[in-house]
N, C-alpha and C. Protein backbone atom coordinates (compact mmCIF):
# COMPACT_ATOMS: atom_id res chain seq x y z
N MET A 1 70.51 60.90 78.64
CA MET A 1 70.22 62.21 79.20
C MET A 1 68.75 62.54 79.12
N ALA A 2 68.10 62.16 78.04
CA ALA A 2 66.71 62.51 77.87
C ALA A 2 65.81 61.57 78.62
N GLU A 3 64.63 62.07 79.01
CA GLU A 3 63.63 61.26 79.65
C GLU A 3 62.59 60.87 78.61
N ASN A 4 61.45 60.37 79.06
CA ASN A 4 60.40 60.00 78.14
C ASN A 4 59.94 61.19 77.34
N ASN A 5 59.54 60.96 76.09
CA ASN A 5 59.07 62.05 75.26
C ASN A 5 57.84 62.70 75.87
N PRO A 6 57.68 64.03 75.75
CA PRO A 6 56.53 64.73 76.31
C PRO A 6 55.28 64.47 75.48
N PRO A 7 54.11 64.86 75.98
CA PRO A 7 52.88 64.69 75.22
C PRO A 7 52.93 65.50 73.94
N ALA A 8 52.08 65.12 72.99
CA ALA A 8 51.99 65.86 71.73
C ALA A 8 51.57 67.29 72.02
N GLN A 9 52.06 68.21 71.17
CA GLN A 9 51.79 69.62 71.41
C GLN A 9 50.95 70.21 70.30
N SER A 10 50.20 71.25 70.65
CA SER A 10 49.41 71.97 69.66
C SER A 10 50.30 72.97 68.95
N SER A 11 49.74 73.70 68.00
CA SER A 11 50.54 74.59 67.17
C SER A 11 51.09 75.78 67.94
N ASP A 12 50.53 76.11 69.11
CA ASP A 12 51.03 77.26 69.86
C ASP A 12 52.03 76.88 70.94
N GLY A 13 52.50 75.61 70.92
CA GLY A 13 53.51 75.19 71.86
C GLY A 13 52.97 74.58 73.13
N THR A 14 51.65 74.45 73.27
CA THR A 14 51.09 73.85 74.46
C THR A 14 50.98 72.35 74.29
N ASN A 15 50.93 71.64 75.41
CA ASN A 15 50.75 70.20 75.37
C ASN A 15 49.30 69.87 75.10
N ALA A 16 48.99 69.38 73.90
CA ALA A 16 47.62 69.22 73.46
C ALA A 16 46.86 68.21 74.29
N SER A 17 47.56 67.23 74.89
CA SER A 17 46.88 66.17 75.61
C SER A 17 46.42 66.59 77.00
N LEU A 18 46.76 67.81 77.42
CA LEU A 18 46.46 68.21 78.79
C LEU A 18 45.07 68.79 78.96
N GLY A 19 44.35 69.02 77.89
CA GLY A 19 43.01 69.55 78.06
C GLY A 19 42.56 70.31 76.85
N PRO A 20 41.32 70.80 76.85
CA PRO A 20 40.79 71.55 75.72
C PRO A 20 41.48 72.89 75.56
N GLU A 21 41.20 73.54 74.43
CA GLU A 21 41.87 74.80 74.14
C GLU A 21 41.54 75.87 75.17
N THR A 22 40.38 75.73 75.84
CA THR A 22 39.99 76.72 76.83
C THR A 22 40.65 76.48 78.18
N ALA A 23 41.38 75.38 78.33
CA ALA A 23 42.03 75.08 79.60
C ALA A 23 43.13 76.10 79.88
N PRO A 24 43.45 76.33 81.16
CA PRO A 24 44.51 77.27 81.50
C PRO A 24 45.84 76.83 80.90
N ALA A 25 46.66 77.80 80.57
CA ALA A 25 47.99 77.52 80.02
C ALA A 25 49.02 78.29 80.83
N LEU A 26 50.18 77.69 80.99
CA LEU A 26 51.27 78.31 81.74
C LEU A 26 52.45 78.53 80.80
N GLU A 27 52.82 79.79 80.63
CA GLU A 27 54.01 80.10 79.85
C GLU A 27 55.24 79.92 80.74
N PHE A 28 56.12 79.05 80.32
CA PHE A 28 57.32 78.74 81.08
C PHE A 28 58.51 79.42 80.41
N TRP A 29 58.93 80.56 80.95
CA TRP A 29 60.07 81.31 80.44
C TRP A 29 61.32 80.83 81.17
N TYR A 30 62.28 80.33 80.43
CA TYR A 30 63.46 79.75 81.06
C TYR A 30 64.72 80.10 80.29
N GLU A 31 65.82 80.08 81.03
CA GLU A 31 67.15 80.37 80.50
C GLU A 31 68.03 79.17 80.79
N PHE A 32 68.68 78.62 79.77
CA PHE A 32 69.46 77.41 79.96
C PHE A 32 70.63 77.59 80.93
N ALA A 33 71.10 78.82 81.12
CA ALA A 33 72.20 79.05 82.05
C ALA A 33 71.74 79.20 83.49
N SER A 34 70.44 79.13 83.74
CA SER A 34 69.86 79.38 85.05
C SER A 34 69.72 78.10 85.87
N THR A 35 70.28 78.11 87.07
CA THR A 35 70.19 76.94 87.94
C THR A 35 68.75 76.63 88.32
N TYR A 36 67.99 77.65 88.69
CA TYR A 36 66.62 77.41 89.12
C TYR A 36 65.71 77.05 87.96
N SER A 37 66.07 77.43 86.75
CA SER A 37 65.32 76.95 85.58
C SER A 37 65.49 75.44 85.43
N TYR A 38 66.65 74.93 85.79
CA TYR A 38 66.89 73.48 85.78
C TYR A 38 65.89 72.77 86.70
N LEU A 39 65.76 73.26 87.93
CA LEU A 39 64.80 72.67 88.85
C LEU A 39 63.40 72.68 88.28
N SER A 40 63.02 73.79 87.68
CA SER A 40 61.66 73.92 87.12
C SER A 40 61.45 72.98 85.95
N ALA A 41 62.39 72.99 85.02
CA ALA A 41 62.22 72.22 83.79
C ALA A 41 62.10 70.72 84.06
N MET A 42 62.79 70.24 85.06
CA MET A 42 62.78 68.81 85.33
C MET A 42 61.49 68.34 85.98
N ARG A 43 60.66 69.28 86.47
CA ARG A 43 59.46 68.89 87.21
C ARG A 43 58.17 69.46 86.63
N ILE A 44 58.26 70.45 85.77
CA ILE A 44 57.08 71.23 85.43
C ILE A 44 56.02 70.44 84.67
N GLU A 45 56.44 69.52 83.81
CA GLU A 45 55.44 68.77 83.04
C GLU A 45 54.62 67.83 83.93
N ALA A 46 55.29 67.16 84.85
CA ALA A 46 54.56 66.25 85.75
C ALA A 46 53.59 67.02 86.63
N VAL A 47 54.03 68.15 87.17
CA VAL A 47 53.15 68.93 88.04
C VAL A 47 51.99 69.52 87.25
N SER A 48 52.28 70.01 86.04
CA SER A 48 51.22 70.62 85.23
C SER A 48 50.18 69.59 84.82
N ARG A 49 50.61 68.36 84.55
CA ARG A 49 49.64 67.31 84.21
C ARG A 49 48.70 67.05 85.38
N ASP A 50 49.24 67.04 86.59
CA ASP A 50 48.41 66.82 87.77
C ASP A 50 47.36 67.91 87.93
N LEU A 51 47.71 69.13 87.50
CA LEU A 51 46.80 70.27 87.65
C LEU A 51 45.93 70.51 86.42
N GLY A 52 46.14 69.74 85.35
CA GLY A 52 45.38 69.95 84.13
C GLY A 52 45.73 71.24 83.42
N VAL A 53 46.99 71.62 83.49
CA VAL A 53 47.47 72.86 82.90
C VAL A 53 48.40 72.55 81.74
N SER A 54 48.26 73.25 80.64
CA SER A 54 49.15 73.04 79.50
C SER A 54 50.37 73.96 79.61
N ILE A 55 51.47 73.55 78.98
CA ILE A 55 52.73 74.28 79.05
C ILE A 55 53.03 74.93 77.71
N VAL A 56 53.40 76.20 77.75
CA VAL A 56 53.91 76.92 76.58
C VAL A 56 55.39 77.17 76.84
N TRP A 57 56.24 76.55 76.05
CA TRP A 57 57.69 76.64 76.26
C TRP A 57 58.21 77.96 75.71
N ARG A 58 58.88 78.76 76.57
CA ARG A 58 59.39 80.07 76.16
C ARG A 58 60.87 80.24 76.56
N PRO A 59 61.77 79.64 75.82
CA PRO A 59 63.19 79.85 76.09
C PRO A 59 63.59 81.28 75.70
N PHE A 60 64.52 81.86 76.45
CA PHE A 60 65.02 83.20 76.14
C PHE A 60 66.39 83.36 76.78
N LEU A 61 66.97 84.55 76.65
CA LEU A 61 68.28 84.85 77.22
C LEU A 61 68.15 85.94 78.28
N LEU A 62 68.81 85.74 79.41
CA LEU A 62 68.84 86.76 80.44
C LEU A 62 69.98 87.76 80.22
N GLY A 63 71.02 87.35 79.50
CA GLY A 63 72.19 88.21 79.32
C GLY A 63 71.87 89.62 78.85
N PRO A 64 71.08 89.76 77.77
CA PRO A 64 70.76 91.11 77.29
C PRO A 64 69.98 91.93 78.31
N ILE A 65 69.13 91.27 79.11
CA ILE A 65 68.37 91.97 80.14
C ILE A 65 69.29 92.41 81.26
N PHE A 66 70.20 91.53 81.67
CA PHE A 66 71.18 91.90 82.70
C PHE A 66 72.06 93.05 82.23
N LYS A 67 72.45 92.99 80.95
CA LYS A 67 73.37 94.01 80.42
C LYS A 67 72.77 95.41 80.53
N LYS A 68 71.45 95.52 80.31
CA LYS A 68 70.79 96.82 80.42
C LYS A 68 70.76 97.32 81.86
N GLN A 69 70.94 96.42 82.81
CA GLN A 69 71.02 96.81 84.22
C GLN A 69 72.46 97.06 84.66
N GLY A 70 73.39 96.95 83.71
CA GLY A 70 74.79 97.18 84.02
C GLY A 70 75.52 95.97 84.53
N TRP A 71 74.93 94.78 84.37
CA TRP A 71 75.56 93.54 84.83
C TRP A 71 76.19 92.82 83.66
N SER A 72 77.44 92.42 83.81
CA SER A 72 78.13 91.69 82.75
C SER A 72 78.10 90.18 82.96
N THR A 73 77.56 89.76 84.10
CA THR A 73 77.47 88.33 84.40
C THR A 73 76.31 88.12 85.37
N SER A 74 76.16 86.90 85.86
CA SER A 74 75.09 86.58 86.79
C SER A 74 75.28 87.31 88.12
N PRO A 75 74.17 87.73 88.75
CA PRO A 75 74.32 88.33 90.09
C PRO A 75 74.89 87.35 91.10
N PHE A 76 74.80 86.05 90.82
CA PHE A 76 75.41 85.07 91.71
C PHE A 76 76.94 85.16 91.67
N ASN A 77 77.48 85.72 90.61
CA ASN A 77 78.93 85.95 90.53
C ASN A 77 79.31 87.31 91.12
N PHE A 78 78.44 88.30 90.93
CA PHE A 78 78.72 89.63 91.47
C PHE A 78 78.72 89.63 93.00
N TYR A 79 77.84 88.83 93.58
CA TYR A 79 77.69 88.80 95.03
C TYR A 79 78.04 87.40 95.54
N PRO A 80 79.30 87.19 95.97
CA PRO A 80 79.75 85.85 96.36
C PRO A 80 78.87 85.18 97.41
N ALA A 81 78.37 85.93 98.38
CA ALA A 81 77.52 85.34 99.41
C ALA A 81 76.23 84.80 98.79
N LYS A 82 75.69 85.56 97.86
CA LYS A 82 74.48 85.13 97.15
C LYS A 82 74.77 83.88 96.34
N GLY A 83 75.94 83.84 95.71
CA GLY A 83 76.32 82.67 94.92
C GLY A 83 76.49 81.43 95.78
N ARG A 84 77.12 81.59 96.93
CA ARG A 84 77.30 80.44 97.84
C ARG A 84 75.97 79.93 98.35
N TYR A 85 75.07 80.86 98.64
CA TYR A 85 73.74 80.45 99.11
C TYR A 85 73.01 79.68 98.01
N MET A 86 73.10 80.18 96.78
CA MET A 86 72.44 79.51 95.66
C MET A 86 72.93 78.08 95.50
N VAL A 87 74.24 77.88 95.56
CA VAL A 87 74.79 76.54 95.39
C VAL A 87 74.28 75.62 96.49
N ARG A 88 74.30 76.09 97.74
CA ARG A 88 73.82 75.26 98.85
C ARG A 88 72.33 74.98 98.70
N ASP A 89 71.58 75.98 98.31
CA ASP A 89 70.14 75.80 98.12
C ASP A 89 69.86 74.81 97.00
N MET A 90 70.61 74.91 95.90
CA MET A 90 70.44 73.96 94.80
C MET A 90 70.77 72.55 95.25
N GLU A 91 71.82 72.40 96.04
CA GLU A 91 72.18 71.07 96.55
C GLU A 91 71.04 70.48 97.38
N ARG A 92 70.44 71.32 98.23
CA ARG A 92 69.33 70.85 99.06
C ARG A 92 68.11 70.49 98.21
N GLN A 93 67.77 71.39 97.28
CA GLN A 93 66.58 71.17 96.46
C GLN A 93 66.75 69.94 95.56
N CYS A 94 67.91 69.80 94.97
CA CYS A 94 68.14 68.65 94.09
C CYS A 94 68.14 67.34 94.87
N GLU A 95 68.68 67.36 96.08
CA GLU A 95 68.63 66.16 96.92
C GLU A 95 67.17 65.83 97.25
N ARG A 96 66.39 66.84 97.52
CA ARG A 96 64.98 66.65 97.85
C ARG A 96 64.21 65.99 96.71
N TYR A 97 64.52 66.38 95.49
CA TYR A 97 63.76 65.88 94.34
C TYR A 97 64.49 64.80 93.55
N GLY A 98 65.59 64.31 94.11
CA GLY A 98 66.28 63.20 93.47
C GLY A 98 66.98 63.57 92.18
N LEU A 99 67.50 64.79 92.10
CA LEU A 99 68.19 65.26 90.90
C LEU A 99 69.68 65.45 91.20
N PRO A 100 70.54 65.11 90.25
CA PRO A 100 71.96 65.39 90.45
C PRO A 100 72.22 66.88 90.27
N PHE A 101 73.27 67.37 90.89
CA PHE A 101 73.64 68.78 90.71
C PHE A 101 75.14 68.96 90.70
N THR A 102 75.61 69.59 89.63
CA THR A 102 77.00 69.98 89.49
C THR A 102 77.04 71.37 88.90
N LEU A 103 77.67 72.30 89.57
CA LEU A 103 77.79 73.64 88.99
C LEU A 103 78.86 73.60 87.91
N PRO A 104 78.49 73.87 86.65
CA PRO A 104 79.46 73.74 85.57
C PRO A 104 80.49 74.87 85.58
N GLU A 105 81.59 74.61 84.93
CA GLU A 105 82.63 75.63 84.73
C GLU A 105 82.77 75.89 83.24
N PRO A 106 82.68 77.14 82.80
CA PRO A 106 82.40 78.32 83.64
C PRO A 106 80.91 78.42 83.96
N PHE A 107 80.59 79.22 84.93
CA PHE A 107 79.21 79.55 85.24
C PHE A 107 79.04 81.06 85.22
N PRO A 108 78.03 81.57 84.52
CA PRO A 108 77.04 80.82 83.75
C PRO A 108 77.59 80.33 82.42
N GLN A 109 76.96 79.28 81.91
CA GLN A 109 77.35 78.70 80.63
C GLN A 109 76.90 79.58 79.47
N GLN A 110 77.56 79.41 78.33
CA GLN A 110 77.15 80.07 77.10
C GLN A 110 75.96 79.28 76.53
N SER A 111 74.78 79.87 76.60
CA SER A 111 73.54 79.15 76.26
C SER A 111 72.92 79.59 74.95
N LEU A 112 73.64 80.38 74.16
CA LEU A 112 73.06 80.98 72.97
C LEU A 112 72.53 79.95 71.97
N LEU A 113 73.35 78.97 71.59
CA LEU A 113 72.92 78.01 70.58
C LEU A 113 71.78 77.14 71.09
N ALA A 114 71.87 76.69 72.33
CA ALA A 114 70.78 75.89 72.90
C ALA A 114 69.48 76.67 72.91
N ALA A 115 69.56 77.96 73.23
CA ALA A 115 68.35 78.80 73.26
C ALA A 115 67.78 78.99 71.86
N ARG A 116 68.64 79.15 70.87
CA ARG A 116 68.14 79.28 69.49
C ARG A 116 67.43 78.00 69.05
N ILE A 117 68.01 76.86 69.39
CA ILE A 117 67.40 75.58 69.02
C ILE A 117 66.03 75.45 69.67
N ALA A 118 65.95 75.71 70.97
CA ALA A 118 64.68 75.56 71.68
C ALA A 118 63.66 76.60 71.22
N CYS A 119 64.13 77.79 70.91
CA CYS A 119 63.22 78.85 70.46
C CYS A 119 62.61 78.49 69.10
N ARG A 120 63.44 77.99 68.19
CA ARG A 120 62.93 77.59 66.87
C ARG A 120 62.07 76.34 66.96
N GLY A 121 62.33 75.49 67.96
CA GLY A 121 61.59 74.24 68.06
C GLY A 121 60.54 74.22 69.15
N ARG A 122 60.16 75.37 69.67
CA ARG A 122 59.29 75.39 70.85
C ARG A 122 57.89 74.86 70.58
N ASN A 123 57.49 74.76 69.32
CA ASN A 123 56.19 74.17 68.99
C ASN A 123 56.30 72.70 68.59
N GLU A 124 57.52 72.15 68.66
CA GLU A 124 57.73 70.76 68.27
C GLU A 124 57.53 69.83 69.47
N ALA A 125 57.15 68.58 69.18
CA ALA A 125 56.88 67.63 70.25
C ALA A 125 58.13 67.31 71.08
N TRP A 126 59.33 67.52 70.50
CA TRP A 126 60.56 67.15 71.20
C TRP A 126 61.11 68.24 72.11
N VAL A 127 60.49 69.43 72.13
CA VAL A 127 61.11 70.55 72.83
C VAL A 127 61.23 70.29 74.34
N GLY A 128 60.25 69.63 74.95
CA GLY A 128 60.34 69.36 76.38
C GLY A 128 61.48 68.41 76.71
N ALA A 129 61.58 67.32 75.93
CA ALA A 129 62.66 66.36 76.16
C ALA A 129 64.02 66.99 75.88
N PHE A 130 64.11 67.81 74.85
CA PHE A 130 65.37 68.51 74.55
C PHE A 130 65.75 69.43 75.70
N THR A 131 64.79 70.20 76.18
CA THR A 131 65.05 71.13 77.27
C THR A 131 65.57 70.41 78.50
N ARG A 132 64.90 69.33 78.88
CA ARG A 132 65.33 68.58 80.06
C ARG A 132 66.73 67.98 79.87
N ALA A 133 66.99 67.46 78.67
CA ALA A 133 68.27 66.82 78.42
C ALA A 133 69.42 67.82 78.45
N VAL A 134 69.19 69.03 77.93
CA VAL A 134 70.23 70.06 77.98
C VAL A 134 70.51 70.45 79.43
N PHE A 135 69.46 70.65 80.21
CA PHE A 135 69.65 70.99 81.61
C PHE A 135 70.36 69.88 82.37
N MET A 136 70.00 68.62 82.08
CA MET A 136 70.64 67.50 82.76
C MET A 136 72.12 67.41 82.41
N ALA A 137 72.45 67.64 81.13
CA ALA A 137 73.85 67.63 80.71
C ALA A 137 74.63 68.72 81.43
N GLU A 138 74.01 69.89 81.56
CA GLU A 138 74.69 71.05 82.14
C GLU A 138 74.82 70.96 83.65
N PHE A 139 73.70 70.83 84.33
CA PHE A 139 73.71 70.88 85.79
C PHE A 139 73.71 69.51 86.45
N GLY A 140 73.41 68.47 85.68
CA GLY A 140 73.49 67.12 86.22
C GLY A 140 74.86 66.49 86.02
N GLN A 141 75.51 66.86 84.88
CA GLN A 141 76.80 66.27 84.55
C GLN A 141 77.94 67.28 84.42
N GLY A 142 77.62 68.56 84.45
CA GLY A 142 78.65 69.59 84.35
C GLY A 142 79.25 69.74 82.97
N LEU A 143 78.49 69.37 81.93
CA LEU A 143 79.00 69.44 80.56
C LEU A 143 78.82 70.84 79.96
N ASP A 144 79.56 71.09 78.90
CA ASP A 144 79.55 72.39 78.22
C ASP A 144 78.43 72.42 77.19
N ILE A 145 77.36 73.17 77.45
CA ILE A 145 76.22 73.17 76.54
C ILE A 145 76.41 74.09 75.34
N SER A 146 77.57 74.74 75.25
CA SER A 146 77.87 75.48 74.02
C SER A 146 78.47 74.56 72.96
N ASP A 147 78.77 73.31 73.32
CA ASP A 147 79.35 72.32 72.42
C ASP A 147 78.29 71.86 71.42
N GLU A 148 78.47 72.20 70.15
CA GLU A 148 77.48 71.85 69.14
C GLU A 148 77.35 70.34 68.98
N GLY A 149 78.44 69.62 69.18
CA GLY A 149 78.38 68.16 69.10
C GLY A 149 77.48 67.58 70.18
N LEU A 150 77.56 68.13 71.39
CA LEU A 150 76.70 67.68 72.48
C LEU A 150 75.24 67.95 72.14
N LEU A 151 74.95 69.14 71.64
CA LEU A 151 73.57 69.49 71.30
C LEU A 151 73.04 68.63 70.17
N ALA A 152 73.90 68.30 69.20
CA ALA A 152 73.49 67.42 68.11
C ALA A 152 73.13 66.04 68.65
N ALA A 153 73.94 65.53 69.58
CA ALA A 153 73.66 64.22 70.16
C ALA A 153 72.35 64.23 70.92
N ILE A 154 72.07 65.31 71.64
CA ILE A 154 70.82 65.42 72.38
C ILE A 154 69.64 65.46 71.42
N LEU A 155 69.77 66.22 70.35
CA LEU A 155 68.69 66.30 69.36
C LEU A 155 68.37 64.92 68.79
N LEU A 156 69.39 64.18 68.45
CA LEU A 156 69.17 62.83 67.92
C LEU A 156 68.51 61.95 68.97
N GLU A 157 68.94 62.10 70.22
CA GLU A 157 68.42 61.27 71.29
C GLU A 157 66.92 61.51 71.52
N VAL A 158 66.48 62.76 71.33
CA VAL A 158 65.06 63.07 71.56
C VAL A 158 64.22 62.93 70.30
N GLY A 159 64.83 62.44 69.22
CA GLY A 159 64.08 62.18 68.01
C GLY A 159 63.91 63.35 67.08
N ALA A 160 64.76 64.35 67.21
CA ALA A 160 64.69 65.52 66.34
C ALA A 160 65.68 65.37 65.18
N PRO A 161 65.37 65.96 64.02
CA PRO A 161 66.30 65.93 62.88
C PRO A 161 67.48 66.88 63.13
N ALA A 162 68.52 66.36 63.74
CA ALA A 162 69.61 67.20 64.26
C ALA A 162 70.23 68.09 63.20
N LYS A 163 70.54 67.54 62.03
CA LYS A 163 71.21 68.33 61.00
C LYS A 163 70.35 69.51 60.57
N GLN A 164 69.08 69.25 60.36
CA GLN A 164 68.16 70.32 59.94
C GLN A 164 67.98 71.36 61.04
N VAL A 165 67.79 70.90 62.25
CA VAL A 165 67.56 71.82 63.37
C VAL A 165 68.78 72.71 63.60
N LEU A 166 69.97 72.14 63.54
CA LEU A 166 71.18 72.95 63.74
C LEU A 166 71.37 73.96 62.62
N ALA A 167 71.07 73.55 61.39
CA ALA A 167 71.16 74.49 60.28
C ALA A 167 70.20 75.66 60.49
N GLU A 168 68.98 75.35 60.93
CA GLU A 168 68.01 76.41 61.18
C GLU A 168 68.45 77.30 62.34
N ALA A 169 69.08 76.71 63.34
CA ALA A 169 69.51 77.48 64.50
C ALA A 169 70.60 78.49 64.16
N HIS A 170 71.36 78.22 63.12
CA HIS A 170 72.42 79.14 62.70
C HIS A 170 71.92 80.17 61.68
N ALA A 171 70.70 80.02 61.22
CA ALA A 171 70.15 80.91 60.20
C ALA A 171 69.69 82.23 60.81
N PRO A 172 69.63 83.29 60.01
CA PRO A 172 69.20 84.60 60.54
C PRO A 172 67.82 84.57 61.19
N ALA A 173 66.92 83.73 60.68
CA ALA A 173 65.56 83.69 61.25
C ALA A 173 65.59 83.25 62.71
N ALA A 174 66.47 82.30 63.06
CA ALA A 174 66.56 81.83 64.44
C ALA A 174 67.11 82.94 65.35
N LYS A 175 68.06 83.70 64.83
CA LYS A 175 68.60 84.82 65.61
C LYS A 175 67.51 85.85 65.87
N ASP A 176 66.72 86.13 64.83
CA ASP A 176 65.62 87.09 64.98
C ASP A 176 64.57 86.59 65.96
N ASP A 177 64.26 85.30 65.91
CA ASP A 177 63.27 84.72 66.83
C ASP A 177 63.71 84.89 68.28
N LEU A 178 64.97 84.61 68.54
CA LEU A 178 65.46 84.71 69.92
C LEU A 178 65.50 86.16 70.39
N ARG A 179 65.91 87.06 69.51
CA ARG A 179 65.89 88.49 69.87
C ARG A 179 64.47 88.94 70.18
N ALA A 180 63.52 88.47 69.40
CA ALA A 180 62.13 88.83 69.64
C ALA A 180 61.64 88.28 70.97
N ALA A 181 62.08 87.07 71.33
CA ALA A 181 61.69 86.49 72.61
C ALA A 181 62.23 87.31 73.77
N VAL A 182 63.48 87.76 73.66
CA VAL A 182 64.07 88.59 74.71
C VAL A 182 63.33 89.92 74.82
N ALA A 183 63.01 90.52 73.67
CA ALA A 183 62.28 91.79 73.67
C ALA A 183 60.89 91.62 74.30
N GLU A 184 60.23 90.51 73.99
CA GLU A 184 58.91 90.26 74.57
C GLU A 184 59.02 90.06 76.08
N ALA A 185 60.05 89.34 76.52
CA ALA A 185 60.24 89.14 77.95
C ALA A 185 60.40 90.48 78.67
N GLU A 186 61.22 91.36 78.10
CA GLU A 186 61.42 92.68 78.69
C GLU A 186 60.12 93.46 78.74
N GLU A 187 59.37 93.42 77.64
CA GLU A 187 58.12 94.17 77.54
C GLU A 187 57.10 93.70 78.58
N ARG A 188 57.17 92.41 78.90
CA ARG A 188 56.21 91.84 79.84
C ARG A 188 56.72 91.84 81.28
N GLY A 189 57.85 92.50 81.50
CA GLY A 189 58.34 92.68 82.85
C GLY A 189 59.10 91.51 83.43
N ILE A 190 59.59 90.61 82.58
CA ILE A 190 60.36 89.47 83.06
C ILE A 190 61.80 89.91 83.31
N PHE A 191 62.31 89.66 84.50
CA PHE A 191 63.66 90.10 84.85
C PHE A 191 64.54 88.96 85.33
N GLY A 192 64.01 87.73 85.40
CA GLY A 192 64.79 86.60 85.86
C GLY A 192 64.20 85.31 85.35
N ALA A 193 64.87 84.21 85.66
CA ALA A 193 64.40 82.91 85.19
C ALA A 193 64.55 81.90 86.33
N PRO A 194 63.56 80.99 86.44
CA PRO A 194 62.40 80.87 85.58
C PRO A 194 61.32 81.89 85.93
N SER A 195 60.51 82.21 84.93
CA SER A 195 59.33 83.04 85.14
C SER A 195 58.13 82.31 84.56
N LEU A 196 57.03 82.33 85.28
CA LEU A 196 55.82 81.64 84.87
C LEU A 196 54.71 82.65 84.67
N LEU A 197 54.12 82.65 83.49
CA LEU A 197 53.01 83.54 83.20
C LEU A 197 51.76 82.71 82.99
N ARG A 198 50.72 83.05 83.70
CA ARG A 198 49.48 82.29 83.66
C ARG A 198 48.53 82.87 82.61
N ARG A 199 47.96 82.00 81.80
CA ARG A 199 47.01 82.43 80.77
C ARG A 199 45.72 81.63 80.90
N THR A 200 44.58 82.33 80.92
CA THR A 200 43.27 81.69 80.84
C THR A 200 42.41 82.53 79.91
N ALA A 201 41.22 82.05 79.64
CA ALA A 201 40.33 82.78 78.75
C ALA A 201 39.85 84.08 79.37
N SER A 202 39.84 84.17 80.71
CA SER A 202 39.21 85.33 81.35
C SER A 202 40.15 86.18 82.18
N CYS A 203 41.36 85.69 82.48
CA CYS A 203 42.27 86.51 83.27
C CYS A 203 43.69 86.04 83.07
N SER A 204 44.62 86.81 83.56
CA SER A 204 46.02 86.42 83.45
C SER A 204 46.77 86.90 84.68
N GLY A 205 47.87 86.24 84.96
CA GLY A 205 48.68 86.64 86.11
C GLY A 205 50.10 86.19 85.89
N ALA A 206 50.99 86.55 86.76
CA ALA A 206 52.39 86.20 86.57
C ALA A 206 53.02 85.86 87.90
N THR A 207 54.04 85.04 87.85
CA THR A 207 54.84 84.72 89.03
C THR A 207 56.21 84.26 88.56
N THR A 208 57.14 84.10 89.47
CA THR A 208 58.43 83.55 89.13
C THR A 208 58.75 82.42 90.07
N GLY A 209 59.44 81.39 89.57
CA GLY A 209 59.82 80.28 90.40
C GLY A 209 59.28 78.96 89.88
N TRP A 210 59.60 77.85 90.58
CA TRP A 210 59.20 76.55 90.06
C TRP A 210 57.83 76.13 90.54
N LYS A 211 57.28 76.74 91.60
CA LYS A 211 55.97 76.35 92.08
C LYS A 211 54.88 76.93 91.17
N LEU A 212 53.93 76.12 90.80
CA LEU A 212 52.88 76.59 89.90
C LEU A 212 51.86 77.43 90.66
N PRO A 213 51.53 78.62 90.14
CA PRO A 213 50.68 79.55 90.87
C PRO A 213 49.21 79.31 90.58
N TRP A 214 48.72 78.06 90.74
CA TRP A 214 47.38 77.76 90.26
C TRP A 214 46.34 77.82 91.35
N LYS A 215 45.38 78.71 91.16
CA LYS A 215 44.21 78.82 92.02
C LYS A 215 43.03 79.14 91.11
N PRO A 216 41.79 78.92 91.58
CA PRO A 216 40.64 79.26 90.75
C PRO A 216 40.69 80.70 90.30
N CYS A 217 40.29 80.94 89.06
CA CYS A 217 40.36 82.27 88.47
C CYS A 217 39.20 83.14 88.98
N ARG A 218 39.54 84.30 89.54
CA ARG A 218 38.54 85.25 89.96
C ARG A 218 38.74 86.54 89.16
N LYS A 219 38.34 87.67 89.71
CA LYS A 219 38.50 88.91 88.96
C LYS A 219 39.97 89.20 88.70
N ARG A 220 40.80 88.87 89.68
CA ARG A 220 42.24 89.03 89.50
C ARG A 220 42.92 87.72 89.86
N CYS A 221 44.05 87.46 89.23
CA CYS A 221 44.81 86.24 89.54
C CYS A 221 45.82 86.55 90.63
N ASP A 222 45.80 85.77 91.70
CA ASP A 222 46.78 85.95 92.76
C ASP A 222 48.14 85.48 92.27
N ALA A 223 49.19 86.21 92.57
CA ALA A 223 50.55 85.85 92.19
C ALA A 223 51.38 85.66 93.43
N ARG A 224 52.12 84.56 93.47
CA ARG A 224 53.04 84.31 94.56
C ARG A 224 54.43 84.75 94.14
N LYS A 225 55.13 85.38 95.01
CA LYS A 225 56.50 85.81 94.71
C LYS A 225 57.46 84.67 95.04
N MET A 226 58.12 84.15 94.02
CA MET A 226 59.05 83.04 94.19
C MET A 226 60.47 83.52 93.92
N ARG A 227 61.42 82.64 94.17
CA ARG A 227 62.81 82.98 93.93
C ARG A 227 63.08 83.05 92.43
N VAL A 228 64.08 83.83 92.07
CA VAL A 228 64.51 83.96 90.68
C VAL A 228 65.96 83.50 90.60
N GLY A 229 66.28 82.66 89.60
CA GLY A 229 67.64 82.18 89.45
C GLY A 229 68.31 82.74 88.25
């Protein structure tokens, strides 16, 4: 399930090999239950390397944000036409990029434990490989990512100390970390996944979607409006 290990990361979760500390950084906010986050996660490291941009991994949960809007599930479930379009669009996009696609049952998946693991490990070198492997298991193979045994196997596969990581993921500190991530996402105006926030030494900007919003930094950063999954 896992691909090649990602580049070594610095202490703030960025890929240290992509450039100096002053280089632009892209915060990648993603939800494991999100179809379009799958598309982004499987491609973002390769594209960012081409652009000389470092990645800051920011896993979070959309459920609490949706709940405050009165939604008990994904809008793709509330609006059947929207859901059908999403599935067809995912099929087209995955075919285009050579990725398998299977909509898991149930959808959306219960992503809480996977998100806690990624949130606690977001500064670790294995977080990129773990993220990709979870998405591949879920949307590439239709597996249940709430299965702790599956997540343990993925952790071992990407070279992480599975027993220790799972113990930490069940600890109160991991729960607090994930709650803090959700609160930060809300505070920064994130309402869907994936969301990409651009960081540089002199300016910042935001966008949503899998396309990287990279242009030379001027007084203001241009933001492209992308789809949200």
